[in-house]
Tab-separated table of C-alpha atoms and ligand atoms in Angstrom:
chain	number	residue	atom	x	y	z
A	1	UNK	CA	-3.745	-11.937	-16.789
A	2	UNK	CA	-5.673	-14.605	-18.717
A	3	UNK	CA	-9.455	-14.646	-18.810
A	4	UNK	CA	-9.826	-17.529	-16.427
A	5	UNK	CA	-7.674	-16.025	-13.745
A	6	UNK	CA	-7.930	-12.283	-13.365
A	7	UNK	CA	-6.219	-10.307	-10.631
A	8	UNK	CA	-8.949	-10.823	-8.060
A	9	UNK	CA	-9.539	-14.454	-8.955
A	10	UNK	CA	-5.857	-15.074	-8.483
A	11	UNK	CA	-5.797	-13.377	-5.081
A	12	UNK	CA	-8.893	-15.298	-3.990
A	13	UNK	CA	-7.631	-18.642	-5.185
A	14	UNK	CA	-4.065	-18.569	-3.954
A	15	UNK	CA	-3.631	-15.918	-1.328
A	16	UNK	CA	-6.877	-15.701	0.649
A	17	UNK	CA	-7.432	-17.865	3.703
A	18	UNK	CA	-9.521	-17.451	6.835
A	19	UNK	CA	-7.725	-15.221	9.313
A	20	UNK	CA	-6.455	-16.793	12.517
A	21	UNK	CA	-4.959	-14.030	14.624
A	22	UNK	CA	-5.340	-10.914	12.502
A	23	UNK	CA	-8.417	-8.800	13.168
A	24	UNK	CA	-8.869	-8.357	9.403
A	25	UNK	CA	-6.968	-10.072	6.594
A	26	UNK	CA	-7.004	-10.087	2.785
A	27	UNK	CA	-9.916	-8.363	1.041
A	28	UNK	CA	-10.242	-4.875	2.474
A	29	UNK	CA	-8.279	-1.663	1.923
A	30	UNK	CA	-6.035	-2.432	4.899
A	31	UNK	CA	-5.394	-5.390	7.155
A	32	UNK	CA	-5.859	-4.886	10.883
A	33	UNK	CA	-3.536	-6.402	13.489
A	34	UNK	CA	-4.076	-6.151	17.230
A	35	UNK	CA	-1.053	-4.596	18.928
A	36	UNK	CA	0.271	-6.225	22.083
A	37	UNK	CA	0.901	-4.245	25.262
A	38	UNK	CA	4.568	-3.752	26.251
A	39	UNK	CA	5.778	-4.807	22.803
A	40	UNK	CA	7.248	-3.006	19.856
A	41	UNK	CA	6.169	-3.849	16.329
A	42	UNK	CA	9.177	-5.055	14.266
A	43	UNK	CA	8.802	-4.447	10.518
A	44	UNK	CA	11.034	-5.567	7.671
A	45	UNK	CA	10.821	-5.712	3.863
A	46	UNK	CA	12.811	-7.770	1.381
A	47	UNK	CA	12.463	-7.805	-2.368
A	48	UNK	CA	13.424	-10.757	-4.576
A	49	UNK	CA	14.069	-9.944	-8.231
A	50	UNK	CA	14.310	-12.630	-10.945
A	51	UNK	CA	17.826	-12.840	-12.388
A	52	UNK	CA	19.264	-10.987	-9.408
A	53	UNK	CA	18.216	-12.937	-6.309
A	54	UNK	CA	17.077	-16.155	-7.934
A	55	UNK	CA	17.351	-17.943	-11.267
A	56	UNK	CA	14.184	-17.214	-13.313
A	57	UNK	CA	13.624	-20.946	-13.786
A	58	UNK	CA	13.841	-21.820	-10.067
A	59	UNK	CA	11.024	-24.063	-8.891
A	60	UNK	CA	8.126	-21.935	-7.608
A	61	UNK	CA	7.752	-23.934	-4.385
A	62	UNK	CA	11.384	-23.176	-3.564
A	63	UNK	CA	10.944	-19.524	-4.449
A	64	UNK	CA	7.834	-19.230	-2.293
A	65	UNK	CA	9.681	-20.686	0.666
A	66	UNK	CA	12.774	-18.582	0.220
A	67	UNK	CA	10.971	-15.275	-0.311
A	68	UNK	CA	9.308	-15.600	3.074
A	69	UNK	CA	12.308	-17.246	4.759
A	70	UNK	CA	14.614	-14.291	4.109
A	71	UNK	CA	12.049	-11.967	5.679
A	72	UNK	CA	11.473	-14.188	8.712
A	73	UNK	CA	15.230	-14.274	9.102
A	74	UNK	CA	15.200	-10.501	9.630
A	75	UNK	CA	12.624	-10.876	12.388
A	76	UNK	CA	14.771	-13.625	13.926
A	77	UNK	CA	17.811	-11.351	13.901
A	78	UNK	CA	15.821	-8.800	15.887
A	79	UNK	CA	14.525	-11.353	18.409
A	80	UNK	CA	10.995	-10.711	17.173
A	81	UNK	CA	8.116	-13.178	17.021
A	82	UNK	CA	6.458	-13.378	13.575
A	83	UNK	CA	2.842	-12.190	13.396
A	84	UNK	CA	1.864	-11.390	9.816
A	85	UNK	CA	3.144	-10.531	6.341
A	86	UNK	CA	2.065	-8.853	3.129
A	87	UNK	CA	3.030	-9.962	-0.395
A	88	UNK	CA	3.530	-7.625	-3.353
A	89	UNK	CA	3.765	-9.662	-6.551
A	90	UNK	CA	4.700	-8.582	-10.045
A	91	UNK	CA	4.030	-11.390	-12.543
A	92	UNK	CA	4.579	-11.697	-16.309
A	93	UNK	CA	1.464	-13.917	-16.493
A	94	UNK	CA	-1.144	-15.488	-14.212
A	95	UNK	CA	-0.129	-19.115	-14.619
A	96	UNK	CA	-1.890	-21.210	-12.006
A	97	UNK	CA	0.495	-24.162	-12.445
A	98	UNK	CA	3.229	-21.795	-11.271
A	99	UNK	CA	1.229	-19.839	-8.682
A	100	UNK	CA	-0.143	-22.876	-6.838
A	101	UNK	CA	3.278	-24.242	-5.809
A	102	UNK	CA	4.556	-20.720	-5.080
A	103	UNK	CA	1.706	-20.197	-2.628
A	104	UNK	CA	2.191	-23.697	-1.230
A	105	UNK	CA	5.881	-23.176	-0.455
A	106	UNK	CA	5.249	-19.786	1.063
A	107	UNK	CA	2.191	-20.638	3.121
A	108	UNK	CA	3.683	-23.871	4.483
A	109	UNK	CA	6.552	-21.877	5.995
A	110	UNK	CA	4.106	-19.201	7.148
A	111	UNK	CA	2.068	-21.830	9.005
A	112	UNK	CA	5.187	-23.289	10.565
A	113	UNK	CA	5.883	-19.889	12.151
A	114	UNK	CA	2.252	-18.841	12.641
A	115	UNK	CA	2.818	-15.842	10.424
A	116	UNK	CA	-0.362	-14.915	8.535
A	117	UNK	CA	-0.643	-13.504	5.013
A	118	UNK	CA	-2.896	-10.478	5.576
A	119	UNK	CA	-2.640	-8.503	2.326
A	120	UNK	CA	-0.543	-7.405	-0.604
A	121	UNK	CA	-0.657	-6.173	-4.139
A	122	UNK	CA	-0.701	-7.985	-7.502
A	123	UNK	CA	0.301	-6.528	-10.822
A	124	UNK	CA	1.505	-7.626	-14.256
A	125	UNK	CA	5.192	-6.979	-14.883
A	126	UNK	CA	8.659	-8.542	-14.636
A	127	UNK	CA	8.801	-11.333	-12.033
A	128	UNK	CA	9.431	-9.788	-8.653
A	129	UNK	CA	8.271	-10.611	-5.118
A	130	UNK	CA	8.308	-8.199	-2.239
A	131	UNK	CA	7.342	-9.303	1.240
A	132	UNK	CA	6.882	-7.179	4.334
A	133	UNK	CA	6.825	-8.998	7.672
A	134	UNK	CA	5.488	-7.816	11.003
A	135	UNK	CA	6.589	-9.215	14.346
A	136	UNK	CA	6.461	-8.486	18.067
A	137	UNK	CA	9.320	-7.912	20.414
A	138	UNK	CA	9.055	-6.978	24.102
A	139	UNK	CA	10.100	-3.382	24.747
A	140	UNK	CA	13.897	-3.048	25.329
A	141	UNK	CA	14.598	-6.639	24.244
A	142	UNK	CA	15.172	-6.215	20.509
A	143	UNK	CA	18.602	-7.497	19.378
A	144	UNK	CA	19.909	-4.348	17.763
A	145	UNK	CA	23.035	-4.013	15.628
A	146	UNK	CA	24.291	-1.126	17.748
A	147	UNK	CA	24.333	-3.046	21.032
A	148	UNK	CA	27.637	-4.984	20.892
A	149	UNK	CA	29.878	-4.390	23.927
A	150	UNK	CA	33.642	-4.570	24.238
A	151	UNK	CA	34.626	-8.012	25.547
A	152	UNK	CA	31.533	-9.764	24.114
A	153	UNK	CA	32.012	-13.146	22.511
A	154	UNK	CA	30.953	-13.363	18.863
A	155	UNK	CA	28.803	-16.374	17.974
A	156	UNK	CA	27.229	-17.875	14.869
A	157	UNK	CA	24.497	-20.478	14.517
A	158	UNK	CA	24.611	-23.540	12.234
A	159	UNK	CA	27.368	-23.774	9.636
A	160	UNK	CA	28.588	-21.176	7.162
A	161	UNK	CA	29.324	-21.251	3.450
A	162	UNK	CA	27.161	-24.033	2.020
A	163	UNK	CA	24.817	-21.694	0.136
A	164	UNK	CA	27.808	-20.088	-1.604
A	165	UNK	CA	29.286	-23.513	-2.331
A	166	UNK	CA	26.095	-24.507	-4.169
A	167	UNK	CA	25.837	-21.171	-5.982
A	168	UNK	CA	29.419	-21.593	-7.234
A	169	UNK	CA	28.465	-24.977	-8.639
A	170	UNK	CA	25.483	-23.498	-10.528
A	171	UNK	CA	27.663	-20.631	-11.791
A	172	UNK	CA	30.257	-23.238	-12.923
A	173	UNK	CA	32.967	-21.719	-10.726
A	174	UNK	CA	33.624	-25.205	-9.373
A	175	UNK	CA	32.036	-28.619	-9.526
A	176	UNK	CA	30.180	-30.557	-6.856
A	177	UNK	CA	29.541	-34.278	-7.072
A	178	UNK	CA	25.956	-35.478	-7.237
A	179	UNK	CA	26.123	-36.413	-3.582
A	180	UNK	CA	27.727	-33.157	-2.458
A	181	UNK	CA	25.070	-31.187	-4.318
A	182	UNK	CA	22.251	-33.233	-2.778
A	183	UNK	CA	23.654	-32.569	0.694
A	184	UNK	CA	24.066	-28.818	0.338
A	185	UNK	CA	21.430	-27.665	-2.140
A	186	UNK	CA	18.717	-27.136	0.500
A	187	UNK	CA	20.995	-24.632	2.238
A	188	UNK	CA	20.714	-22.336	-0.790
A	189	UNK	CA	17.138	-23.096	-1.777
A	190	UNK	CA	15.342	-23.754	1.486
A	191	UNK	CA	17.013	-21.700	4.212
A	192	UNK	CA	15.525	-22.153	7.680
A	193	UNK	CA	15.017	-18.820	9.394
A	194	UNK	CA	16.360	-19.036	12.966
A	195	UNK	CA	13.207	-17.646	14.550
A	196	UNK	CA	13.291	-19.797	17.713
A	197	UNK	CA	16.922	-18.933	18.282
A	198	UNK	CA	16.320	-15.203	17.846
A	199	UNK	CA	13.523	-15.222	20.403
A	200	UNK	CA	15.585	-17.304	22.832
A	201	UNK	CA	18.452	-14.807	22.573
A	202	UNK	CA	16.359	-12.013	24.092
A	203	UNK	CA	18.032	-10.948	27.303
A	204	UNK	CA	21.032	-13.215	26.553
A	205	UNK	CA	22.682	-11.676	23.482
A	206	UNK	CA	23.554	-8.016	23.037
A	207	UNK	CA	23.666	-7.432	19.258
A	208	UNK	CA	22.558	-9.681	16.390
A	209	UNK	CA	22.339	-9.752	12.599
A	210	UNK	CA	21.279	-12.398	10.106
A	211	UNK	CA	23.866	-13.505	7.568
A	212	UNK	CA	22.411	-12.653	4.184
A	213	UNK	CA	25.396	-11.039	2.440
A	214	UNK	CA	28.297	-12.884	4.072
A	215	UNK	CA	29.898	-12.891	7.521
A	216	UNK	CA	32.554	-10.319	6.707
A	217	UNK	CA	30.158	-7.625	5.535
A	218	UNK	CA	27.351	-8.454	7.939
A	219	UNK	CA	29.554	-8.548	11.049
A	220	UNK	CA	30.988	-5.224	9.922
A	221	UNK	CA	27.502	-3.721	10.185
A	222	UNK	CA	27.448	-4.643	13.887
A	223	UNK	CA	30.952	-3.238	14.378
A	224	UNK	CA	30.164	0.051	12.678
A	225	UNK	CA	26.825	0.561	14.391
A	226	UNK	CA	28.273	-0.380	17.784
A	227	UNK	CA	31.517	1.592	17.190
A	228	UNK	CA	33.724	-1.332	18.181
A	229	UNK	CA	36.118	-3.750	16.481
A	230	UNK	CA	36.499	-7.519	16.464
A	231	UNK	CA	38.998	-10.328	16.399
A	232	UNK	CA	37.822	-13.350	14.443
A	233	UNK	CA	39.311	-16.864	14.613
A	234	UNK	CA	38.922	-18.127	11.056
A	235	UNK	CA	39.653	-21.744	11.985
A	236	UNK	CA	36.754	-21.694	14.442
A	237	UNK	CA	34.136	-20.956	11.760
A	238	UNK	CA	31.625	-23.828	11.687
A	239	UNK	CA	31.717	-25.840	8.476
A	240	UNK	CA	29.526	-28.600	7.038
A	241	UNK	CA	31.172	-31.965	6.273
A	242	UNK	CA	30.647	-31.236	2.555
A	243	UNK	CA	32.372	-27.860	2.614
A	244	UNK	CA	35.172	-29.401	4.699
A	245	UNK	CA	35.997	-31.631	1.682
A	246	UNK	CA	37.158	-28.556	-0.257
A	247	UNK	CA	40.493	-26.694	-0.224
A	248	UNK	CA	40.959	-24.286	2.681
A	249	UNK	CA	41.028	-21.153	0.529
A	250	UNK	CA	37.676	-22.000	-1.088
A	251	UNK	CA	36.225	-22.934	2.270
A	252	UNK	CA	37.311	-19.642	3.821
A	253	UNK	CA	35.950	-17.677	0.890
A	254	UNK	CA	32.524	-19.344	1.156
A	255	UNK	CA	32.420	-18.891	4.926
A	256	UNK	CA	33.627	-15.283	5.062
A	257	UNK	CA	32.008	-13.796	1.970
A	258	UNK	CA	29.327	-16.259	0.887
A	259	UNK	CA	25.829	-14.844	1.175
A	260	UNK	CA	22.488	-16.567	1.675
A	261	UNK	CA	23.367	-18.577	4.794
A	262	UNK	CA	20.607	-16.980	6.914
A	263	UNK	CA	22.307	-18.029	10.115
A	264	UNK	CA	22.426	-15.576	13.011
A	265	UNK	CA	25.628	-13.850	14.101
A	266	UNK	CA	25.355	-12.365	17.577
A	267	UNK	CA	27.423	-11.036	20.446
A	268	UNK	CA	26.977	-12.014	24.090
A	269	UNK	CA	28.856	-11.437	27.329
A	270	UNK	CA	31.225	-14.172	28.459
A	271	UNK	CA	29.027	-15.143	31.421
A	272	UNK	CA	26.352	-16.389	28.974
A	273	UNK	CA	28.519	-19.211	27.573
A	274	UNK	CA	26.810	-21.964	29.564
A	275	UNK	CA	23.350	-20.626	28.809
A	276	UNK	CA	24.202	-20.624	25.105
A	277	UNK	CA	25.607	-24.152	25.217
A	278	UNK	CA	22.355	-25.315	26.835
A	279	UNK	CA	20.330	-23.402	24.253
A	280	UNK	CA	22.236	-25.060	21.390
A	281	UNK	CA	21.329	-28.439	22.857
A	282	UNK	CA	17.693	-27.519	23.364
A	283	UNK	CA	17.316	-26.266	19.781
A	284	UNK	CA	19.543	-29.004	18.277
A	285	UNK	CA	21.381	-26.198	16.515
A	286	UNK	CA	25.137	-25.718	16.844
A	287	UNK	CA	26.182	-22.367	18.305
A	288	UNK	CA	29.868	-21.608	17.807
A	289	UNK	CA	32.057	-18.972	19.394
A	290	UNK	CA	34.145	-17.417	16.610
A	291	UNK	CA	35.765	-14.343	18.138
A	292	UNK	CA	35.544	-11.381	20.406
A	293	UNK	CA	34.532	-7.714	20.347
A	294	UNK	CA	37.520	-5.392	20.848
A	295	UNK	CA	37.927	-1.665	21.526
A	296	UNK	CA	40.239	-1.243	18.489
A	297	UNK	CA	38.102	-0.445	15.419
A	298	UNK	CA	38.097	-2.777	12.396
A	299	UNK	CA	38.054	-6.502	11.940
A	300	UNK	CA	41.153	-8.610	12.508
A	301	UNK	CA	40.994	-12.169	11.165
A	302	UNK	CA	43.513	-14.633	12.609
A	303	UNK	CA	44.450	-18.254	12.013
A	304	UNK	CA	44.986	-20.828	14.760
A	305	UNK	CA	48.724	-20.176	14.477
A	306	UNK	CA	48.162	-16.468	15.084
A	307	UNK	CA	48.746	-15.258	11.499
A	308	UNK	CA	46.687	-12.198	10.591
A	309	UNK	CA	44.877	-12.561	7.235
A	310	UNK	CA	44.058	-9.791	4.777
A	311	UNK	CA	40.266	-9.335	4.564
A	312	UNK	CA	40.471	-7.637	1.138
A	313	UNK	CA	40.549	-11.088	-0.456
A	314	UNK	CA	36.910	-11.717	0.479
A	315	UNK	CA	34.645	-9.036	-0.893
A	316	UNK	CA	31.207	-9.353	0.655
A	317	UNK	CA	28.200	-8.905	-1.584
A	318	UNK	CA	26.995	-5.352	-2.230
A	319	UNK	CA	24.464	-4.659	-4.997
A	320	UNK	CA	26.000	-1.313	-5.902
A	321	UNK	CA	29.692	-1.991	-5.298
A	322	UNK	CA	32.082	-1.061	-8.150
A	323	UNK	CA	33.069	-4.672	-8.727
A	324	UNK	CA	29.604	-5.641	-10.009
B	401	ADP	P1	-6.459	-1.776	-3.284
B	401	ADP	O1	-6.812	-1.444	-4.680
B	401	ADP	O2	-7.383	-1.258	-2.245
B	401	ADP	O3	-5.012	-1.532	-2.974
B	401	ADP	P2	-6.248	-4.404	-4.256
B	401	ADP	O4	-7.336	-4.445	-5.245
B	401	ADP	O5	-4.858	-4.174	-4.737
B	401	ADP	O6	-6.646	-3.358	-3.137
B	401	ADP	O7	-6.243	-5.769	-3.438
B	401	ADP	C1	-7.437	-6.315	-2.930
B	401	ADP	C2	-7.162	-7.050	-1.654
B	401	ADP	O8	-6.323	-8.164	-1.933
B	401	ADP	C3	-6.429	-6.229	-0.600
B	401	ADP	O9	-6.895	-6.611	0.673
B	401	ADP	C4	-4.988	-6.634	-0.768
B	401	ADP	O10	-4.281	-6.491	0.451
B	401	ADP	C5	-5.130	-8.090	-1.173
B	401	ADP	N1	-4.026	-8.578	-2.018
B	401	ADP	C6	-3.664	-8.136	-3.257
B	401	ADP	N2	-2.637	-8.863	-3.747
B	401	ADP	C7	-2.339	-9.782	-2.805
B	401	ADP	C8	-1.371	-10.821	-2.713
B	401	ADP	N3	-0.475	-11.070	-3.688
B	401	ADP	N4	-1.344	-11.552	-1.586
B	401	ADP	C9	-2.227	-11.311	-0.594
B	401	ADP	N5	-3.161	-10.378	-0.620
B	401	ADP	C10	-3.237	-9.608	-1.713
B	402	MG	MG1	-3.669	-2.411	-4.601
C-alpha cells in the first residue's frame, strides 16, 4: 500500500458508508444484522480471480458490478431477498484511480438491490475479489435444486448465449462486427441478477438455479439433486437477435454450454403457465418454456423435428475438468 492510502484509509475512503438497515456495519470486529422472524438466512460466496474469471485489464467499474452481480444472482436463484454483503479484496497495489470506479460499480448495484456492504478484509496480493452475500427467504419457500418434480415444465429467463458469444470474440474464436459487439457486450460485462424474478417465483416454481456455467451443466445439477431427468427442446431456447445472426451450431454451443448468462433456469408445474406468462409481462422479462422434467434419468436434447442430439458436443465449464 502506498503512504497516502494505507489499508485503513482505503477501507474508510472507498468501502465505508453510513449503515441503513444493518445494526452495525464496517469498522468493528463483526457486522451485526437483525434476523427476521419466519425467515431463513441465505448465504453465498463467489470468488473472482484475475486471469481466470476476468481479464486483468477489465475496467474496474465493470469488475465491481460483476463481482457483486454474480453473488446476487445466487440469492435470486434461491428466491432470497438481498440484505447485506462482505468484500474480501486482495490487491497488488492501493491505486485510488482504480479503486474508486471499482467501488462505484459495486455500490451502485448494491444500492439498486438495497444490499449493504457491512464488512470485509483487505490485503496486498494478486488481484482477487471474494464477496459473501446474505439474504432472507421465508421458511419453506427457498427455490432449492433438489425440488424438481416429474412433469414440471422447465423455464429460463431472458436469452441465452450472448455472454459466450462476446467471450469468443475476445478470445478470437470468431469475430463480431462493431455493432454486434456493442449490442451484446453488456451481457458479459454487466449481467443483471434476476433478483425480482427469484423472489416472485416463491410458491410458483419448484426448483431453480442460476446459469453461471452453462445450461447443460447447470440444469444437470437440478436433475441430479432432484433425481429426475429432462427432455429439452433445443429450438425453443431463447436467443438474442444478435446471436440469431450466427450459424445454428455456434448458436447452440453458446446457448447450451456458454457460461456467464446469469439467467434463472427453474421448474414449475404445468398449472403455473398463466401465472408465469403474467409475471414475464409484469417484469418485462421473457420467460420461455424449454422442456419438461421426466422420470427417466439423464438429459435428452431434441430438435423440432424430433432428432435426439448428442450432448457430449457441448462441454459445460468446470474449473477442474480434464479438458482444461
Ligand atoms: P480485523 O482485523 O478485526 O479482521 P480489519 O482490520 O481487517 O478487521 O478490518 C477493519 C474493518 O474494516 C472491519 O470492520 C472489516 O469488516 C472492514 N473491512 C476490511 N476490508 C473491507 C473491505 N474491502 N470492504 C468493506 N469492509 C472492509
Ligand atoms: Mg481482517
